[in-house]
Coordinates of C-alpha atoms and ligand atoms in Angstrom, one line a residue:
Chain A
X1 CA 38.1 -5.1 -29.9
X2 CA 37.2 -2.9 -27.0
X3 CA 34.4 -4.3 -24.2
X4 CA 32.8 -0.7 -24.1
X5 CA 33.8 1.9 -26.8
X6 CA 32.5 5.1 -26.6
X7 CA 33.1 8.2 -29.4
X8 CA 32.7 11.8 -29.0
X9 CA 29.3 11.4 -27.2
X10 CA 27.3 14.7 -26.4
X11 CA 24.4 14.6 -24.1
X12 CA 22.5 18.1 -23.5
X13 CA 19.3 18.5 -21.7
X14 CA 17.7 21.5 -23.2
X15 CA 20.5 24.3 -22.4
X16 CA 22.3 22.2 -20.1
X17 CA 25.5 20.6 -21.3
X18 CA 25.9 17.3 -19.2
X19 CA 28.2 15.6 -20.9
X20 CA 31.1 17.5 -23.8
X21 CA 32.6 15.5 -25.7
X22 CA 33.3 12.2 -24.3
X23 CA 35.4 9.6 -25.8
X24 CA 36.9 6.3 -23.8
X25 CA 37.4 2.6 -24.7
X26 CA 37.3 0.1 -21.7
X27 CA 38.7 -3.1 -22.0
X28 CA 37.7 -6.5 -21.7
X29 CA 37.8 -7.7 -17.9
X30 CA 38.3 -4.0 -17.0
X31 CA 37.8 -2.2 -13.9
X32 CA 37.0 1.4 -14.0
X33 CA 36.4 3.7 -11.3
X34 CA 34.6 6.8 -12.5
X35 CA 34.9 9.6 -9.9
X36 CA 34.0 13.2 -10.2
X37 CA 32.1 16.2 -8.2
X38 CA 28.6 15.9 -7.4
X39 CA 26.6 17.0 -10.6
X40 CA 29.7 16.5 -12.8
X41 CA 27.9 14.0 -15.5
X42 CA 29.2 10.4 -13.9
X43 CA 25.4 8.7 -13.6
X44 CA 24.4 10.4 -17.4
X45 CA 27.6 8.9 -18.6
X46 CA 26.8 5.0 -17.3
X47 CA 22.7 5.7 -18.1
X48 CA 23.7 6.5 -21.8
X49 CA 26.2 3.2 -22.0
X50 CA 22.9 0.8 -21.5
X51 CA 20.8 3.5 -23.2
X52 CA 19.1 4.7 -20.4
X53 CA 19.6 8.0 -22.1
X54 CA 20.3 9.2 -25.6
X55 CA 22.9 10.7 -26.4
X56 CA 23.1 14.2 -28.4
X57 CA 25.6 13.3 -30.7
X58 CA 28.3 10.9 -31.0
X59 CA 28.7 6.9 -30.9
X60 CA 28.3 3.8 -28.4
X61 CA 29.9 0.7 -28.8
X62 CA 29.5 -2.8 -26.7
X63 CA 31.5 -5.5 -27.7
X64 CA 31.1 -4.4 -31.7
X65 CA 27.3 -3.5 -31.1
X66 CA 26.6 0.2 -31.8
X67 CA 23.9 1.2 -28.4
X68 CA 23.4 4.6 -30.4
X69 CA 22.7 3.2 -33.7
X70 CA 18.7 4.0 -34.6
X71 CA 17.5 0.9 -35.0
X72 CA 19.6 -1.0 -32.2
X73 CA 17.5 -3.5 -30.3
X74 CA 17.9 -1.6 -26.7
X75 CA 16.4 -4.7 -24.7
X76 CA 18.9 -7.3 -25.9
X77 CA 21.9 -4.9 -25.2
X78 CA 20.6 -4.1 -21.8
X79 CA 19.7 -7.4 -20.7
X80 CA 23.8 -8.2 -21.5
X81 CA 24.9 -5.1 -19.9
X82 CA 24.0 -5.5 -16.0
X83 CA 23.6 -1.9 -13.7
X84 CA 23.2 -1.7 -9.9
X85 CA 21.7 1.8 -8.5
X86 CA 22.1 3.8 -5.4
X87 CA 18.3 2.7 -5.0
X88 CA 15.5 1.7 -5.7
X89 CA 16.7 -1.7 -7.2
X90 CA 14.9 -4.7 -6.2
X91 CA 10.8 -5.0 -6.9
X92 CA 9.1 -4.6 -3.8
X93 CA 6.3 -7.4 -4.6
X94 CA 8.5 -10.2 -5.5
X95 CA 10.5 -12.1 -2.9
X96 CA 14.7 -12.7 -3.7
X97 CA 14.3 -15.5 -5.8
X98 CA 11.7 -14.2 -8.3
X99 CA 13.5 -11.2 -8.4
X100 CA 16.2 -12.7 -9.5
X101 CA 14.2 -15.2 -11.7
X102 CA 12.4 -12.4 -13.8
X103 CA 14.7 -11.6 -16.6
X104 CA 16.1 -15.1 -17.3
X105 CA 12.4 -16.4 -17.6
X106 CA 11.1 -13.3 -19.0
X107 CA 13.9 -11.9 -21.6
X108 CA 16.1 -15.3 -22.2
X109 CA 13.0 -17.4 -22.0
X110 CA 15.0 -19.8 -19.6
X111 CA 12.8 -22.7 -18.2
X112 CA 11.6 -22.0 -14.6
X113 CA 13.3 -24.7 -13.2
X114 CA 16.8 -23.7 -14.2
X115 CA 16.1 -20.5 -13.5
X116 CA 15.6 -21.0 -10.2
X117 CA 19.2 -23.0 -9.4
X118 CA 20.6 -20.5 -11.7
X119 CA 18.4 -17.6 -9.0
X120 CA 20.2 -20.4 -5.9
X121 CA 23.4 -20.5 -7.4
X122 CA 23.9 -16.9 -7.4
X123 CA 22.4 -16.3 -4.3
X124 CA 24.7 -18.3 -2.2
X125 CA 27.6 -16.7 -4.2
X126 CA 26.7 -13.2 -2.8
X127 CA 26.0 -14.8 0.5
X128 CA 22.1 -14.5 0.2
X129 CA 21.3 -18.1 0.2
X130 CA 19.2 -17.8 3.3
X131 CA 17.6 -15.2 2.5
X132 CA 15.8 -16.4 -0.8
X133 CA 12.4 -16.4 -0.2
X134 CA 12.1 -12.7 2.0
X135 CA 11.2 -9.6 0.5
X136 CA 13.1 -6.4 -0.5
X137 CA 11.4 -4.9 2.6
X138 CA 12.5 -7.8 5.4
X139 CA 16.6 -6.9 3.7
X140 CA 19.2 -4.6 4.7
X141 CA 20.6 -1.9 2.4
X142 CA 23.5 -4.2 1.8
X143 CA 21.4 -7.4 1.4
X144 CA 19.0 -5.3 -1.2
X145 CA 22.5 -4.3 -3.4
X146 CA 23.8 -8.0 -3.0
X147 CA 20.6 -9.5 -3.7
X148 CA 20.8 -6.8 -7.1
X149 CA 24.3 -7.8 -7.5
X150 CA 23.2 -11.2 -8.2
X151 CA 19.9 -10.4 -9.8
X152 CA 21.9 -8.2 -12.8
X153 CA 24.8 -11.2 -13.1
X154 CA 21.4 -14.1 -13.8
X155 CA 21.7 -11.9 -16.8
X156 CA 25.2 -13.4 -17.9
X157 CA 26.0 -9.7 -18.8
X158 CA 28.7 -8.8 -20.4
X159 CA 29.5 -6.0 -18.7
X160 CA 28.4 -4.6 -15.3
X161 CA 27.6 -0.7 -14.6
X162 CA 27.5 0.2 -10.6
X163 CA 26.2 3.6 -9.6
X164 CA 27.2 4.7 -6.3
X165 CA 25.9 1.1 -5.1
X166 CA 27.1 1.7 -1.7
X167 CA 26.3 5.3 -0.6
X168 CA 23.3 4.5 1.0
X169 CA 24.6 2.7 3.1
X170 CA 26.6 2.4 6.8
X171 CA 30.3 1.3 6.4
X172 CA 29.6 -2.3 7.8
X173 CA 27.4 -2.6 5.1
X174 CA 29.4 -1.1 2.3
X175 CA 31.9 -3.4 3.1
X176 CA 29.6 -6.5 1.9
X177 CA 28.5 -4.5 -0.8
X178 CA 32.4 -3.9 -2.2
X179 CA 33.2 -7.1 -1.2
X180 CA 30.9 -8.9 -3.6
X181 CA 32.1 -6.6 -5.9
X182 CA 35.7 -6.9 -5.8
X183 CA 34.8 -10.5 -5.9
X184 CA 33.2 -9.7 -9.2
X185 CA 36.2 -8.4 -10.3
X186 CA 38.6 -11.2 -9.7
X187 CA 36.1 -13.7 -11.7
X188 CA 37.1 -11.0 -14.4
X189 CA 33.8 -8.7 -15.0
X190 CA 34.1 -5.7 -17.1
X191 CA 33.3 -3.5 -14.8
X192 CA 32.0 0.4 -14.9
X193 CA 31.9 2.0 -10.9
X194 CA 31.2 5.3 -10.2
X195 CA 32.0 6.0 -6.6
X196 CA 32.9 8.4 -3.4
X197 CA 34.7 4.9 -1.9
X198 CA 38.4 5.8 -2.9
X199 CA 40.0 2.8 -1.1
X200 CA 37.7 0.8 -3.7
X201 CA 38.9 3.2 -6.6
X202 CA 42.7 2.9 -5.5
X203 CA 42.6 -1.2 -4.7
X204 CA 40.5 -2.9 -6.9
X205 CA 40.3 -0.4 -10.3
X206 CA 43.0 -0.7 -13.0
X207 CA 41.5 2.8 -14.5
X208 CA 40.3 5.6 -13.1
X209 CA 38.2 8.2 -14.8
X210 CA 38.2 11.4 -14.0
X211 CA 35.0 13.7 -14.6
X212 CA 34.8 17.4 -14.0
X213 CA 32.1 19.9 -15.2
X214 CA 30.8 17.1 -18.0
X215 CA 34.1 16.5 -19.2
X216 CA 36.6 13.4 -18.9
X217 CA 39.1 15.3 -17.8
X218 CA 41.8 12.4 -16.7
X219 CA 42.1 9.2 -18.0
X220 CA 44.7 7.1 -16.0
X221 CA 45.8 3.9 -13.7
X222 CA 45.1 4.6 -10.3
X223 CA 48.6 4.6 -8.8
X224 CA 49.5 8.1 -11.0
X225 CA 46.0 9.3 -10.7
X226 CA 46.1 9.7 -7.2
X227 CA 49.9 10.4 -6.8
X228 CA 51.1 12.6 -9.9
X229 CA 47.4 13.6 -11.7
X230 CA 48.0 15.8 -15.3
X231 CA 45.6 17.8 -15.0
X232 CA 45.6 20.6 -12.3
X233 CA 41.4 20.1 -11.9
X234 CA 42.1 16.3 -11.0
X235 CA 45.2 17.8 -8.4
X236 CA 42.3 20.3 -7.0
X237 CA 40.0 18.1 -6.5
X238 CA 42.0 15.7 -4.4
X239 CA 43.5 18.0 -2.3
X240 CA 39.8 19.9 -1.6
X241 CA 37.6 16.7 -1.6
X242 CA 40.0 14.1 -0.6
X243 CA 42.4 16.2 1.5
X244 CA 45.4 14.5 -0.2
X245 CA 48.6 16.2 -0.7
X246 CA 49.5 16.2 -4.3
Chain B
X1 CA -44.0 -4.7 12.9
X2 CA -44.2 -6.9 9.8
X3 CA -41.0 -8.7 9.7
X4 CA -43.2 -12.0 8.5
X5 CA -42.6 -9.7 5.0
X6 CA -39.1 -10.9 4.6
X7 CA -39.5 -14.5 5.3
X8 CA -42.5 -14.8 3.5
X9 CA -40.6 -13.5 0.4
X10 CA -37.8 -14.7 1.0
X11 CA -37.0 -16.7 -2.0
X12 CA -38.6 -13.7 -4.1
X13 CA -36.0 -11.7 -2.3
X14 CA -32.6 -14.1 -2.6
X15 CA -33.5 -14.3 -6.6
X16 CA -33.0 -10.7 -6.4
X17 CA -29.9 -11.1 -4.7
X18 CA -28.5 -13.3 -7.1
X19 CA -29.1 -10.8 -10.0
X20 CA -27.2 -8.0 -7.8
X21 CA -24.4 -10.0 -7.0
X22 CA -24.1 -11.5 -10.7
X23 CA -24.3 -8.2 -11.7
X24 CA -21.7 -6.7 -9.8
X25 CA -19.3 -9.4 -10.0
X26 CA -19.2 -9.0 -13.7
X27 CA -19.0 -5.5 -13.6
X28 CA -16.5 -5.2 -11.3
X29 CA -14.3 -8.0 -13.6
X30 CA -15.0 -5.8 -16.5
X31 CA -14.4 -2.5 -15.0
X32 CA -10.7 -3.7 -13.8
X33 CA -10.0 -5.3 -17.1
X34 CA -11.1 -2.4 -19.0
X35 CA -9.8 0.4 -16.4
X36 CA -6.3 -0.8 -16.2
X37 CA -6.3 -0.7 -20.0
X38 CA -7.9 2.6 -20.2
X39 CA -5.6 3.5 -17.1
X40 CA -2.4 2.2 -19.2
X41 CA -3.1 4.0 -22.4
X42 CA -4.0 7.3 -20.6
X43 CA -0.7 6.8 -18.9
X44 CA 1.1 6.5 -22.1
X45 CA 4.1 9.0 -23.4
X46 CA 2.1 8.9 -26.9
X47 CA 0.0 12.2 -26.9
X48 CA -3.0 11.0 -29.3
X49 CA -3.4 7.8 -27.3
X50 CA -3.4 9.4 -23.7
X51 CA -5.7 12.2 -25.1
X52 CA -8.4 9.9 -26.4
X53 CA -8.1 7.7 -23.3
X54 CA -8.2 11.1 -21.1
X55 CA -11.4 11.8 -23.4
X56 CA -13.3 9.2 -22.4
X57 CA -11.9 9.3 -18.8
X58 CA -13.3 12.5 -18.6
X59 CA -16.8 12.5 -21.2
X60 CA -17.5 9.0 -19.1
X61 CA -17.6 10.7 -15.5
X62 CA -19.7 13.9 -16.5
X63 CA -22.6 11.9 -17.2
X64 CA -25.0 10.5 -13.9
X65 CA -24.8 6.7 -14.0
X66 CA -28.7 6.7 -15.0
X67 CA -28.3 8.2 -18.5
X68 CA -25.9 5.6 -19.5
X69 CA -27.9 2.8 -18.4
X70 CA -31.2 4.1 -20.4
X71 CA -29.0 5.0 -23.4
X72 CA -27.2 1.4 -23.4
X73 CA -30.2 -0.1 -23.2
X74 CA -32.5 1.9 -26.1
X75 CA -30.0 3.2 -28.3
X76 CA -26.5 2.0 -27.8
X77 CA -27.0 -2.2 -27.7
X78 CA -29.9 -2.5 -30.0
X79 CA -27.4 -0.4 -32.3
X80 CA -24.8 -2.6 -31.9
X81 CA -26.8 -6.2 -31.9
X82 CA -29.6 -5.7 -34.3
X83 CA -32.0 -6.4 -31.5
X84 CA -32.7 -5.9 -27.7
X85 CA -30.6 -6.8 -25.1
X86 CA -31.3 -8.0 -22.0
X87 CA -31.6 -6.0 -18.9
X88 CA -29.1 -7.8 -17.5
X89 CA -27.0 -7.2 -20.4
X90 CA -27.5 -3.6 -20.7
X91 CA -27.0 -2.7 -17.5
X92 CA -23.8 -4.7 -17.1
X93 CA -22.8 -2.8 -20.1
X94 CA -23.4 0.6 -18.3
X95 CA -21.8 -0.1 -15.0
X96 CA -18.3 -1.4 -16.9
X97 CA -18.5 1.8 -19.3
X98 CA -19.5 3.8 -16.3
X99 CA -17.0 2.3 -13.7
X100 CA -13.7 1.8 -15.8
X101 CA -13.6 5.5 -16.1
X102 CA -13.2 6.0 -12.5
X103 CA -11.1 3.0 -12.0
X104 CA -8.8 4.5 -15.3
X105 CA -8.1 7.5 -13.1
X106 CA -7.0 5.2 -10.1
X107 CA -5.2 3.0 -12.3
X108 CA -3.5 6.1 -13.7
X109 CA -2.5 7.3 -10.3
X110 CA -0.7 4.1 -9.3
X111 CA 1.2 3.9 -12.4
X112 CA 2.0 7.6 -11.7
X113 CA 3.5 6.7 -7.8
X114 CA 6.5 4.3 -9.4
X115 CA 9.2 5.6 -8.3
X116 CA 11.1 6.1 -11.9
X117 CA 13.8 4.3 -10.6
X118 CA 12.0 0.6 -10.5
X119 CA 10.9 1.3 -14.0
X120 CA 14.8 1.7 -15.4
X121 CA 15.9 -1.0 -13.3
X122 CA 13.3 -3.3 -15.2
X123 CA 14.3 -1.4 -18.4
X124 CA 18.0 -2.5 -17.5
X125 CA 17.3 -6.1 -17.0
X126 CA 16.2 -6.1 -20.8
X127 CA 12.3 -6.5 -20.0
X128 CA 10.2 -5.1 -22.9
X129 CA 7.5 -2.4 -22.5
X130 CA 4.9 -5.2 -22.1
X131 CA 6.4 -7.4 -19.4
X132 CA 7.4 -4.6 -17.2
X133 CA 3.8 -3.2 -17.3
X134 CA 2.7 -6.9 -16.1
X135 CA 5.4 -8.0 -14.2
X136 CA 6.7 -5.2 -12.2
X137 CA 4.6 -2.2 -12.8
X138 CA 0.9 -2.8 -12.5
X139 CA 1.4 -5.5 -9.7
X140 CA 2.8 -2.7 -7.5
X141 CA 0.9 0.0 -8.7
X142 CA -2.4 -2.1 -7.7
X143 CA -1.4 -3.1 -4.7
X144 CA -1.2 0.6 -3.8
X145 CA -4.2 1.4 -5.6
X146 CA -6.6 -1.7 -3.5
X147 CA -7.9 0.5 -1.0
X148 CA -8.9 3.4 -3.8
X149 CA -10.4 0.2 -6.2
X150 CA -12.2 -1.1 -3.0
X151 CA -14.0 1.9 -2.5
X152 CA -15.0 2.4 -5.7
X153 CA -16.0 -1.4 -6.5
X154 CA -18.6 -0.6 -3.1
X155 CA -20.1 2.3 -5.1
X156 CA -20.6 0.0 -8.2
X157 CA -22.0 -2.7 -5.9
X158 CA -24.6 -0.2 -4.8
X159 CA -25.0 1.5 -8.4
X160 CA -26.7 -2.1 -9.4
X161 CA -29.9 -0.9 -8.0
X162 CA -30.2 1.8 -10.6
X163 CA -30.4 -1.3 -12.9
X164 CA -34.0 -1.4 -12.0
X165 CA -35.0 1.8 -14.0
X166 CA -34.9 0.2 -17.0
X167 CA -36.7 -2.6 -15.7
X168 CA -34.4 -5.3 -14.5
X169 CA -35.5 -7.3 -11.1
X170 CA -32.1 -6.8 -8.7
X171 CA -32.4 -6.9 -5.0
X172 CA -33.7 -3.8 -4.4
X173 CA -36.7 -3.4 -7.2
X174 CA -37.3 -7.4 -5.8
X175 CA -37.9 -5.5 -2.1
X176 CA -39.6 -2.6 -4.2
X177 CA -42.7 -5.5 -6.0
X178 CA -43.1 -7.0 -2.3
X179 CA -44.0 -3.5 0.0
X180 CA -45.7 -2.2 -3.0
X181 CA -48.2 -5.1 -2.5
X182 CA -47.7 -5.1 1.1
X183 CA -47.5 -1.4 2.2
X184 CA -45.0 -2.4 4.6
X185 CA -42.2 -0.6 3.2
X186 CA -39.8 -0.1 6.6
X187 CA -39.5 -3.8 7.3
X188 CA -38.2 -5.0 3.6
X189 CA -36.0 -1.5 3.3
X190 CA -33.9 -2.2 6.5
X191 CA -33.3 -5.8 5.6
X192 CA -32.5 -4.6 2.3
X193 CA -29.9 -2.0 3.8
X194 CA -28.4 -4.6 6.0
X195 CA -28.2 -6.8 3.2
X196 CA -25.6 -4.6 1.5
X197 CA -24.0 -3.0 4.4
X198 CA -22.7 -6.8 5.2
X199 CA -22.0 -7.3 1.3
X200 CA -19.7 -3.9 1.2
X201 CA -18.1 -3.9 4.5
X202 CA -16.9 -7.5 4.0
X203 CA -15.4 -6.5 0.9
X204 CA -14.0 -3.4 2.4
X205 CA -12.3 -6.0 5.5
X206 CA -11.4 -8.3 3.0
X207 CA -9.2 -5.4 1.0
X208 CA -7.6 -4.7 4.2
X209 CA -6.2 -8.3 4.9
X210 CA -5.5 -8.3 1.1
X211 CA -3.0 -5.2 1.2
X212 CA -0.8 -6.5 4.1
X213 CA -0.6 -10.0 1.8
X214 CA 2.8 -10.0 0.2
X215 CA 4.5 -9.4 3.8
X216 CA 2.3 -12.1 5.8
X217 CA 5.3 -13.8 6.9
X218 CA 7.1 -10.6 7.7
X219 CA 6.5 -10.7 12.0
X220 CA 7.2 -14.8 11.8
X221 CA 10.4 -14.0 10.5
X222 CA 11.4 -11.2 12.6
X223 CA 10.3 -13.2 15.6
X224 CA 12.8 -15.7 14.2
X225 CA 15.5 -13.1 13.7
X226 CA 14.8 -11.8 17.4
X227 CA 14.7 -15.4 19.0
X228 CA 18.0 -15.8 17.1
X229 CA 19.7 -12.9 18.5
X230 CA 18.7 -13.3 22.1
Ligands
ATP301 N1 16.5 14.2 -16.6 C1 17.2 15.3 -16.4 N2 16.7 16.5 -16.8 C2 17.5 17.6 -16.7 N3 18.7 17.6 -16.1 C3 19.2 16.5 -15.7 C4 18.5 15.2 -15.8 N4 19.3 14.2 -15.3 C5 20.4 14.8 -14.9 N5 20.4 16.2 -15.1 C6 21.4 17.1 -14.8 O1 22.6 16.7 -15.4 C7 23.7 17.0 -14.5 C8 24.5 15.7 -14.4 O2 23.8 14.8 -13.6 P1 24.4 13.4 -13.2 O3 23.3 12.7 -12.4 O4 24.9 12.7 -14.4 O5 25.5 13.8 -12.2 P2 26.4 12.9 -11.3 O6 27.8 13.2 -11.6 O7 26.0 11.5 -11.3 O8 26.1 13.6 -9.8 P3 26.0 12.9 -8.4 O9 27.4 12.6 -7.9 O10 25.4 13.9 -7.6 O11 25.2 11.6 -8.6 C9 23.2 17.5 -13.3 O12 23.4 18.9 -13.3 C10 21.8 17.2 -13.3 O13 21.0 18.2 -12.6
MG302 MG1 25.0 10.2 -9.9

């Protein structure tokens, strides 16, 4: 069975079409790199996996559990489907450690204690370990989307969604970010990334999906995606965004 | 002059004091409680609740302070006991209804300045509706919204004198019995004056320390940071 299985979705808002007829299955331990213009549908697309959004029409599957379904319990599937924003991630009135304590005490009704070594634990894998008890405001860019990194995985999810986690950010500090990340990877996370950082796309994803005016345009790994494309959007957009020659 | 007034009545005086500062402390406990309520469900997507909330909000500031505290007292509590209530009662009554109006409004402006993209980041961590309003909502949207509260909490501190209309002995009416013996009203209504001046602007010094709190150990640490670096 597919990690993340989604069918035919729609997703309008009023006359505007944002995403036409999507379908894609990701697989267990996946990583997909979901690129695409500005405006194109890529953050709609991860917002309606953890049901951010609603879809218009069609079906979303994780791990066998419909998201779309009427009656689905949204809070369960989204505290085991992690997501990391551009912004705006960490609570401004809770140091590191009970941001990253929140949703295990809160949501898995974990006992403080472990919570905490669970909140330790993660911290010094992402490299935060000294940073624990400062605030989102005393942290750098790249310390705010590690410290989220590890805040979303105290979550056990089974999946994790990224959303441009590292274009706010200078390239010293992207580097941690992606990093952390590909480190993610290699424990074997499903992971969803949209992202502008092609050396990411290119090393680390075994899938790239291609958006273009709120379709899925191109579906492939990344060695033909970014060599020999099908489709002649995907070939147009490399060679006017990315200034490759294909 | 006759400042020999105040310490002469001084007692007379602090009892009065007590009641004002009883009074205000519960009101100000029951305003919060019931403003952030008020605040929350005038907030909320569902359009009959936040209608009826924005009824009240707005029935509750069209009418002067005074006409609640006479109506609570003859009509409204006698109504809903059986019998009389207290001054004290009544009037606490009047400032809570009064002052969780205004404090629903400021409450509703916090919860208005969350940037939407905390809210789906405690939506994505699983968090029902409840314990991101508690946990991560309303702590940041009051911590923006102290200085507006403050403010307001120092009119409601003052409002306590109208208390005395319907009869109730507060500081003020306490000052009002002694120069309407004595005839020496200037003395009693500048140490009266002073009296609350130091009661609000503490509480308005207090709010500013109180704001800056979550970061107290912010300059420690970058002096830390700084020392490290050089
Ligand atoms: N809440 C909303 N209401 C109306 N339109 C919206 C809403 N959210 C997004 N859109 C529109 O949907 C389209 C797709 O938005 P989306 O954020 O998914 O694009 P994107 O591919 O992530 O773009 P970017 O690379 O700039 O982040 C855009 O045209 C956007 O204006
Ligand atoms: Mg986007």
């Amino acid at each position: 069975m597919s990690m993340i299985k989604v069918e035919n979705i729609y997703k309008s808002y009023k006359n505007l079409d944002v995403l036409i007829d999507v379908s894609a299955q990701v697989e267990k331990g996946q990583i997909v790199a979901v690129i695409g213009p500005s405006g194109c549908g890529k953050s709609t697309f991860l917002r309606c996996i953890n049901g951010l959004e609603k879809v218009s029409q069609g079906r979303i599957f994780i791990d066998g559990e419909e998201v779309t379904a009427p009656n689905t319990n949204l809070n369960k599937i989204r505290s085991e489907v992690g997501i990391v924003f551009q912004q705006f991630n960490l609570f401004s009135h809770m140091s590191v450690k009970e941001n990253i304590m929140l949703a295990p005490v809160k949501v898995k009704k974990i006992p403080k204690n472990n919570a905490e070594q669970i909140a330790m634990a993660l911290l010094e894998k992402v490299g935060m370990l000294d940073h624990a008890h400062k605030y989102p405001e005393q942290l750098s860019g790249g310390q705010v989307q590690r410290v989220a990194i590890a805040r979303s995985l105290a979550m056990e999810p089974k999946i994790m969604l990224f959303d441009e986690p590292t274009s706010a950010l200078d390239p010293k500090m992207t580097n941690e970010v992606l990093d952390t990340m590909k480190q993610l990877a290699q424990d074997g996370m499903t992971m969803i990334v949209v992202t502008h950082e092609m050396s990411f796309a290119r090393e680390v994803a075994n899938k790239i999906m291609f958006f273009s005016q709120s379709r899925l345009v191109e579906e492939s790994a990344p060695d033909k995606f970014f060599n020999n494309p099908e489709s002649e959007i995907t070939r147009e957009f490399l060679r006017s965004v990315l200034k490759l020659e294909v | 002059m006759h400042w020999n007034d105040i310490f002469e009545n001084f007692d007379f005086l602090m009892s009065g004091l007590v009641v004002t500062i009883q009074l205000a402390l519960l009101a100000i406990i029951g305003s919060l409680l019931c403003g952030i309520v008020f605040g929350v469900l005038r907030h909320s997507k569902i359009p009959v609740i936040s209608f009826l909330a924005g009824a009240y909000i707005e029935f509750t500031r069209s009418i002067p302070l005074i006409l609640f505290i006479v109506f609570i007292h003859f009509g409204f509590m006698p109504l809903i006991l059986g019998e009389a209530s207290s001054f004290f009662q009544s009037a606490c009554v009047a400032l809570i209804v009064f002052t969780s109006a205004y404090v629903a409004e400021i409450v509703r402006g916090g919860l208005n300045s969350i940037d939407k993209g905390h809210i789906e980041a405690a939506k994505s961590l699983g968090l029902n509706w409840f314990d991101r309003m508690i946990y991560v909502i309303l702590p940041i949207a009051l911590t923006r919204m102290t200085p507006a509260l403050v403010s307001q909490f120092i009119s409601l501190i003052k409002d306590t004198s109208l208390a005395s209309t319907i009869g109730l002995i507060e500081f003020t009416r306490s000052g009002e019995i002694i120069y309407e013996r004595t005839y020496h009203e200037l003395e009693i209504l500048i140490f009266i004056a002073l009296t609350y001046f130091a009661i609000c602007y503490s509480l308005s010094s207090l709010s500013k320390k109180l704001e800056s709190k979550p970061y107290i150990n912010k300059d420690s640490e970058n002096l830390k940071q700084l020392k490290e670096l050089a």
